[in-house]
Coordinates of C-alpha atoms and ligand atoms in Angstrom, one line a residue:
M1 CA 177.0 123.4 96.5
T2 CA 180.6 123.0 96.1
S3 CA 183.0 123.9 93.3
S4 CA 184.0 120.7 92.4
T5 CA 182.2 117.8 93.4
E6 CA 184.5 115.4 91.8
S7 CA 188.3 116.1 91.6
A8 CA 190.7 115.4 88.7
E9 CA 191.7 112.5 90.4
T10 CA 188.2 111.0 90.8
V11 CA 187.6 111.4 87.2
A12 CA 190.7 109.9 86.1
K13 CA 189.7 107.0 88.4
G14 CA 186.2 106.6 87.3
F15 CA 187.7 106.8 83.4
Q16 CA 190.0 104.1 84.3
E17 CA 186.8 101.8 85.8
L18 CA 184.8 102.6 82.8
Y19 CA 187.5 102.1 79.9
G20 CA 190.2 99.9 81.5
R21 CA 193.1 102.3 81.1
A22 CA 194.2 105.4 82.4
P23 CA 193.0 108.7 80.6
D24 CA 195.9 110.9 78.7
G25 CA 194.9 113.8 80.7
V26 CA 192.1 115.5 82.6
W27 CA 190.5 119.1 81.4
A28 CA 188.5 121.5 83.2
A29 CA 186.2 124.2 81.6
P30 CA 184.1 126.7 83.9
G31 CA 180.4 127.6 83.5
R32 CA 179.6 131.6 84.1
V33 CA 178.0 134.4 85.2
N34 CA 177.5 137.5 82.6
L35 CA 177.7 140.7 84.5
I36 CA 176.0 142.6 81.8
G37 CA 175.4 142.6 78.3
E38 CA 172.4 140.3 77.8
H39 CA 171.2 139.1 74.0
T40 CA 173.8 141.4 72.8
D41 CA 176.2 138.8 71.5
Y42 CA 174.0 137.5 68.6
N43 CA 173.7 141.1 67.6
D44 CA 177.5 141.4 67.4
G45 CA 177.3 143.8 70.4
F46 CA 179.4 143.7 73.9
V47 CA 179.1 141.2 77.0
M48 CA 181.0 140.9 80.4
P49 CA 180.8 137.7 81.6
L50 CA 183.2 136.0 84.3
A51 CA 184.1 132.7 84.7
L52 CA 182.5 130.5 87.9
P53 CA 184.7 128.2 90.0
H54 CA 182.1 125.4 89.1
T55 CA 183.5 123.0 86.3
V56 CA 182.8 120.6 84.0
L57 CA 186.1 118.0 84.1
A58 CA 186.7 115.8 81.1
A59 CA 189.0 112.8 81.5
A60 CA 190.3 111.8 77.8
A61 CA 192.4 109.2 75.7
S62 CA 192.5 109.1 72.1
R63 CA 191.7 106.0 70.4
T64 CA 192.8 105.0 66.4
D65 CA 189.4 103.1 65.2
G66 CA 187.5 106.0 64.4
I67 CA 184.8 105.4 67.9
L68 CA 183.7 107.9 70.0
R69 CA 182.7 106.9 73.5
L70 CA 181.3 109.1 76.0
H71 CA 180.3 108.5 79.6
S72 CA 179.0 111.0 82.3
A73 CA 178.9 110.7 85.9
D74 CA 176.0 112.8 86.3
V75 CA 173.3 111.4 84.0
P76 CA 172.2 108.0 84.7
G77 CA 172.4 105.7 81.9
G78 CA 175.5 104.1 80.3
T79 CA 178.3 104.7 77.6
Y80 CA 177.6 106.2 74.0
E81 CA 179.7 104.8 71.6
L82 CA 179.6 106.5 68.0
R83 CA 181.0 106.1 64.8
L84 CA 183.1 109.3 63.9
D85 CA 181.9 108.9 60.1
E86 CA 178.4 108.7 61.0
L87 CA 178.0 111.9 63.6
E88 CA 174.9 113.3 62.0
P89 CA 173.0 116.7 63.4
G90 CA 170.0 116.0 64.6
P91 CA 167.5 116.8 67.6
D92 CA 167.0 114.8 70.3
G93 CA 170.9 113.8 71.0
G94 CA 170.8 114.2 75.0
W95 CA 173.8 115.7 76.6
A96 CA 175.9 113.1 74.4
A97 CA 175.0 115.8 71.1
Y98 CA 177.4 118.4 72.9
P99 CA 180.4 116.5 72.9
A100 CA 179.8 114.6 69.8
G101 CA 178.8 117.9 68.2
V102 CA 182.3 119.4 69.1
L103 CA 183.9 116.3 67.7
W104 CA 181.9 116.9 64.4
A105 CA 182.5 120.4 64.3
L106 CA 186.6 120.0 64.6
R107 CA 186.2 117.2 61.7
A108 CA 183.7 119.5 59.3
A109 CA 186.7 122.1 59.9
G110 CA 189.3 119.9 58.4
L111 CA 191.0 119.1 61.6
P112 CA 192.8 115.9 62.0
V113 CA 190.8 114.2 65.2
G114 CA 190.4 110.7 65.6
G115 CA 188.3 108.6 67.9
A116 CA 188.2 109.1 71.6
D117 CA 187.0 108.0 75.3
L118 CA 185.7 110.6 77.3
H119 CA 184.6 110.4 80.8
F120 CA 182.8 113.7 82.2
A121 CA 181.9 115.2 85.7
S122 CA 180.1 118.4 86.1
A123 CA 180.0 120.6 89.1
V124 CA 178.0 123.3 86.8
P125 CA 174.3 123.2 87.5
T126 CA 171.9 122.4 85.0
G127 CA 169.6 124.5 83.3
A128 CA 170.4 127.2 86.0
G129 CA 171.4 129.6 82.8
L130 CA 175.0 128.9 84.0
S131 CA 176.2 127.4 80.6
S132 CA 176.5 124.1 81.8
S133 CA 176.4 123.1 77.7
A134 CA 179.2 125.7 76.9
A135 CA 181.4 124.0 79.6
L136 CA 180.9 120.9 78.3
E137 CA 181.4 121.7 74.9
V138 CA 184.6 123.3 76.0
A139 CA 186.0 120.9 78.1
T140 CA 185.6 118.7 75.2
A141 CA 187.4 121.0 72.6
F142 CA 190.4 121.6 74.9
A143 CA 190.7 117.8 75.6
L144 CA 190.6 116.7 71.7
D145 CA 192.9 120.2 71.1
G146 CA 195.3 118.2 73.8
L147 CA 194.7 114.7 72.5
F148 CA 195.9 115.5 69.0
S149 CA 198.0 118.6 69.6
L150 CA 195.8 120.6 67.5
G151 CA 197.4 123.9 68.9
L152 CA 193.8 125.6 68.6
S153 CA 193.7 129.2 70.0
R154 CA 190.7 129.7 72.8
A155 CA 188.9 132.0 70.6
R156 CA 189.1 129.3 67.6
M157 CA 187.7 126.5 70.1
A158 CA 185.1 128.7 71.4
R159 CA 184.0 129.3 67.7
L160 CA 183.9 125.6 66.9
C161 CA 181.9 125.0 69.9
Q162 CA 179.5 127.3 69.1
H163 CA 179.2 125.9 65.8
A164 CA 178.6 122.3 67.3
E165 CA 176.2 124.1 69.2
N166 CA 174.2 126.3 66.5
D167 CA 174.3 123.8 64.0
F168 CA 174.7 119.8 65.6
V169 CA 172.8 120.5 68.8
G170 CA 170.4 123.3 66.7
M171 CA 170.5 125.7 69.5
P172 CA 171.1 129.5 67.7
C173 CA 172.8 130.4 70.6
G174 CA 175.9 133.5 70.4
I175 CA 179.3 133.4 71.3
M176 CA 179.4 134.5 74.8
D177 CA 179.2 131.6 77.1
Q178 CA 181.6 129.5 74.9
M179 CA 184.3 132.4 75.0
A180 CA 183.4 132.9 78.9
S181 CA 184.2 129.3 79.2
A182 CA 187.4 129.3 77.4
S183 CA 188.9 132.9 77.7
C184 CA 188.3 134.4 81.4
T185 CA 190.7 134.6 84.0
S186 CA 190.7 134.5 87.3
G187 CA 190.0 137.8 89.5
H188 CA 188.8 139.3 86.0
A189 CA 185.6 139.8 84.2
L190 CA 185.8 139.2 80.0
Y191 CA 184.9 142.4 78.5
L192 CA 184.5 140.9 74.9
D193 CA 183.5 142.6 71.4
T194 CA 181.5 139.9 69.9
R195 CA 181.9 141.2 66.5
D196 CA 185.5 140.5 66.2
L197 CA 186.5 138.9 69.7
T198 CA 188.5 141.5 70.6
E199 CA 189.1 141.0 74.8
R200 CA 189.8 142.8 77.3
Q201 CA 190.5 141.2 81.0
V202 CA 188.8 143.7 83.4
P203 CA 189.8 143.5 86.9
F204 CA 186.9 142.4 89.0
D205 CA 187.6 141.9 92.5
L206 CA 184.6 143.0 94.7
T207 CA 186.0 142.0 97.9
V208 CA 188.7 145.3 97.8
H209 CA 185.4 147.4 97.8
G210 CA 183.7 145.5 100.6
L211 CA 181.2 144.3 97.9
C212 CA 179.8 140.8 96.7
L213 CA 178.1 139.1 93.7
L214 CA 175.5 137.0 94.7
V215 CA 174.0 134.3 92.4
V216 CA 170.7 133.3 93.0
D217 CA 169.5 130.1 90.9
T218 CA 165.7 130.1 91.0
R219 CA 165.6 126.6 90.3
V220 CA 163.2 127.5 87.5
K221 CA 164.6 125.5 84.6
H222 CA 164.7 127.5 81.6
T223 CA 164.1 125.8 77.9
L224 CA 166.0 128.1 75.8
A225 CA 165.7 125.7 72.8
D226 CA 161.7 126.2 73.0
G227 CA 161.8 128.7 70.1
A228 CA 161.5 131.8 72.4
Y229 CA 165.3 132.5 72.2
A230 CA 165.1 131.9 68.5
S231 CA 162.0 134.0 67.7
R232 CA 163.9 137.0 70.2
R233 CA 166.9 136.5 67.5
R234 CA 164.8 136.7 64.6
S235 CA 163.1 139.9 65.7
C236 CA 166.5 141.4 66.3
E237 CA 167.6 140.1 62.7
A238 CA 164.3 141.8 61.4
G239 CA 165.4 145.2 63.3
A240 CA 168.8 145.2 61.8
A241 CA 167.1 144.6 58.4
A242 CA 164.5 147.2 58.9
L243 CA 167.5 149.6 59.5
G244 CA 169.9 148.8 57.0
V245 CA 172.5 147.7 59.3
P246 CA 174.4 144.7 59.3
A247 CA 173.7 143.9 63.0
L248 CA 171.7 145.9 65.9
R249 CA 175.5 146.8 67.2
D250 CA 175.9 149.2 64.5
V251 CA 172.9 151.5 65.7
A252 CA 174.2 154.1 67.7
H253 CA 172.6 154.9 71.3
A254 CA 172.2 158.6 70.3
E255 CA 170.3 157.7 67.2
L256 CA 168.0 155.0 68.7
D257 CA 165.0 157.4 68.9
A258 CA 165.2 158.2 65.7
A259 CA 165.7 154.5 64.6
L260 CA 162.8 153.5 66.4
R261 CA 160.7 155.8 64.3
R262 CA 161.4 154.0 61.4
I263 CA 160.4 150.5 62.9
D264 CA 156.6 149.6 62.5
D265 CA 156.6 146.1 64.2
E266 CA 156.1 146.7 68.1
E267 CA 157.7 143.5 69.1
V268 CA 160.5 144.3 66.9
R269 CA 160.9 147.9 68.2
S270 CA 160.9 147.0 71.6
C271 CA 163.9 144.2 70.8
V272 CA 165.6 146.4 69.1
R273 CA 165.5 149.4 72.3
H274 CA 166.6 146.6 74.6
V275 CA 169.8 145.6 72.6
V276 CA 170.9 149.2 71.6
T277 CA 170.3 150.3 75.3
E278 CA 172.1 147.0 76.9
D279 CA 175.2 147.6 74.9
H280 CA 175.3 151.3 76.1
R281 CA 174.9 149.9 79.7
V282 CA 178.3 147.8 78.9
T283 CA 180.1 150.4 77.8
E284 CA 178.5 152.5 81.0
V285 CA 179.7 149.6 83.3
I286 CA 183.1 149.4 81.9
R287 CA 183.5 153.2 82.2
L288 CA 182.5 152.8 85.9
L289 CA 184.5 149.8 86.5
D290 CA 187.9 151.8 84.9
A291 CA 187.0 154.9 87.2
G292 CA 186.9 152.7 90.1
Q293 CA 183.1 153.4 90.9
V294 CA 182.0 150.0 91.5
R295 CA 178.9 150.6 93.8
A296 CA 177.3 152.6 91.0
V297 CA 177.5 149.4 88.5
G298 CA 174.5 148.7 90.9
P299 CA 171.5 150.7 89.5
V300 CA 173.0 149.7 85.7
L301 CA 172.4 146.4 86.5
T302 CA 168.8 146.9 87.9
Q303 CA 168.2 148.7 84.6
G304 CA 169.2 145.9 82.3
H305 CA 166.9 143.5 84.4
I306 CA 164.1 146.1 83.7
S307 CA 164.6 146.5 79.8
L308 CA 165.1 142.4 79.7
R309 CA 161.8 142.3 81.6
D310 CA 159.9 144.9 80.1
D311 CA 161.1 145.1 76.6
F312 CA 162.8 142.0 75.7
R313 CA 160.4 139.9 77.8
V314 CA 162.5 137.1 78.7
S315 CA 161.9 137.4 82.3
C316 CA 159.9 135.6 84.7
P317 CA 157.8 136.1 87.9
E318 CA 160.9 134.4 90.1
L319 CA 163.3 136.5 88.3
D320 CA 161.5 139.4 89.2
L321 CA 161.1 138.7 92.5
V322 CA 165.1 137.7 93.3
V323 CA 165.4 141.5 91.9
D324 CA 162.7 143.4 93.4
T325 CA 163.3 141.8 97.0
A326 CA 167.0 142.1 97.0
N327 CA 166.7 145.7 95.9
A328 CA 164.3 146.4 98.5
A329 CA 166.7 144.4 101.1
G330 CA 169.5 147.3 100.1
A331 CA 171.2 145.5 97.2
L332 CA 173.1 147.8 94.9
G333 CA 171.3 146.6 92.1
A334 CA 170.4 143.2 90.5
R335 CA 169.5 141.5 87.3
M336 CA 168.9 138.0 85.6
T337 CA 171.9 136.6 84.0
G338 CA 172.1 134.5 81.0
G339 CA 169.4 133.8 78.6
G340 CA 166.5 133.8 80.7
F341 CA 163.1 132.4 80.9
G342 CA 164.5 131.2 84.3
G343 CA 167.6 130.4 85.7
S344 CA 169.7 132.7 87.5
A345 CA 170.0 136.3 88.9
I346 CA 173.1 138.2 90.1
V347 CA 173.2 140.6 93.0
L348 CA 175.6 143.6 93.7
V349 CA 175.8 143.9 97.4
D350 CA 177.5 145.3 100.1
Q351 CA 179.3 142.3 102.0
D352 CA 177.8 143.1 105.4
R353 CA 174.5 143.0 103.7
T354 CA 174.7 139.9 102.1
E355 CA 173.2 137.9 105.0
D356 CA 170.1 140.2 105.4
V357 CA 169.5 140.3 101.4
T358 CA 170.0 136.4 101.1
R359 CA 167.4 135.8 104.0
A360 CA 165.0 138.3 102.2
V361 CA 165.2 136.6 98.8
R362 CA 164.5 133.4 100.8
D363 CA 161.8 134.4 102.7
A364 CA 160.0 136.0 100.0
F365 CA 160.4 132.7 97.8
A366 CA 158.9 131.0 100.7
R367 CA 155.9 133.3 101.1
A368 CA 155.3 132.8 97.2
D369 CA 155.2 129.3 97.2
F370 CA 158.4 129.2 95.0
T371 CA 161.1 126.4 95.3
A372 CA 163.9 127.5 97.4
P373 CA 166.8 129.1 95.6
R374 CA 170.6 128.2 95.6
V375 CA 172.4 131.3 96.7
F376 CA 175.9 131.1 96.2
T377 CA 179.0 133.8 95.8
A378 CA 180.2 134.5 92.2
V379 CA 184.0 134.3 92.7
P380 CA 185.5 135.2 89.4
S381 CA 187.8 132.4 88.2
E382 CA 189.9 130.7 85.5
G383 CA 188.7 129.6 82.2
A384 CA 189.7 126.2 80.7
H385 CA 192.6 124.6 81.4
R386 CA 194.6 121.3 81.5
V387 CA 194.2 119.5 85.1
V388 CA 196.4 116.6 84.8
Ligands
GLA1 C1 172.4 132.2 76.4 C2 173.2 132.1 75.2 C3 174.4 133.4 74.7 C4 173.6 134.7 74.9 C5 172.8 134.6 76.4 C6 172.0 135.9 76.3 O1 173.4 132.0 77.4 O2 173.9 130.7 74.8 O3 174.8 133.0 73.3 O4 172.7 135.0 73.8 O5 172.0 133.7 76.3 O6 172.8 136.8 76.8

């Protein structure tokens, strides 16, 4: 897999061929992996994603007639043509619902955006838990911000993209993926408090420590929108309500046992246990990184996986196989990343063991008769930006 299957020039050329004029600019927004802090963002908790070098590129030009045209180099089919004043939230909008939803959200916020022509090309694998949808949204928001000189902050654009995904597309996601795509910087992980979007860029150069972070895409397509994600979210909200706190982030780790005794529903109890221990794991990872104890992060990742597997129940056999096999082959730790139900896992490993671990995972998948996984190194990359 290459970091960008189509260069900005190719996307600009594609735009020219489609729309018969040059774009006003080309913008890029990356996918992400999350190091730690899973299913904490809609509980006002902590996350720690890093941007991948894989981006969605958007070539764009403004229009004055209130029409939005959308085309993707990656999806067969023609160009969508939509009237701005007729944009309506609703199911089954396909890929075009994401950029259309962003335009809808900007207009709903009273921002002066008009029509536009957009042409996209994505190098972010879809359905792999690497936030290809958020990258598409954020690329659109940055393009519109540039076309209409809106001067929006990265955090504001991320919030508007989340609004689009929640209320136009209908997926009740948190803010992590959009913030990761909008705000990550190269060489860093983004330590983010999802309650107030306070952020800290944490240096994350594993090569200095002789380490590597592998991404293993299991090729199992997740279906976050199928209700499992929403149902976990409802369990978390039920937990917060039972404990009388605004969000599970407000339950201190030291008070977890006492809190759990106050919850009758077993399903809600195990969701609460995951979220509270996961927030604690994020602070533990931050402490270790700040202390330069990077190897010690490994076991915390694996604990996170066990919690997602057993308490939050969003793993799957393929993800479990990656984690178990990688650890047995000498990795320092591993976990599923993203929403779960398929998608990708991350593996923290010594550089000189990378090949052994990769081979062990590939062999285990072949033996289990699973589709061959896609394996690559996560290089912490730049967040959304204008390319041309
Ligand atoms: C998906 C959502 C995010 C977050 C993760 C789980 O990626 O889009 O908001 O909830 O799942 O951590």
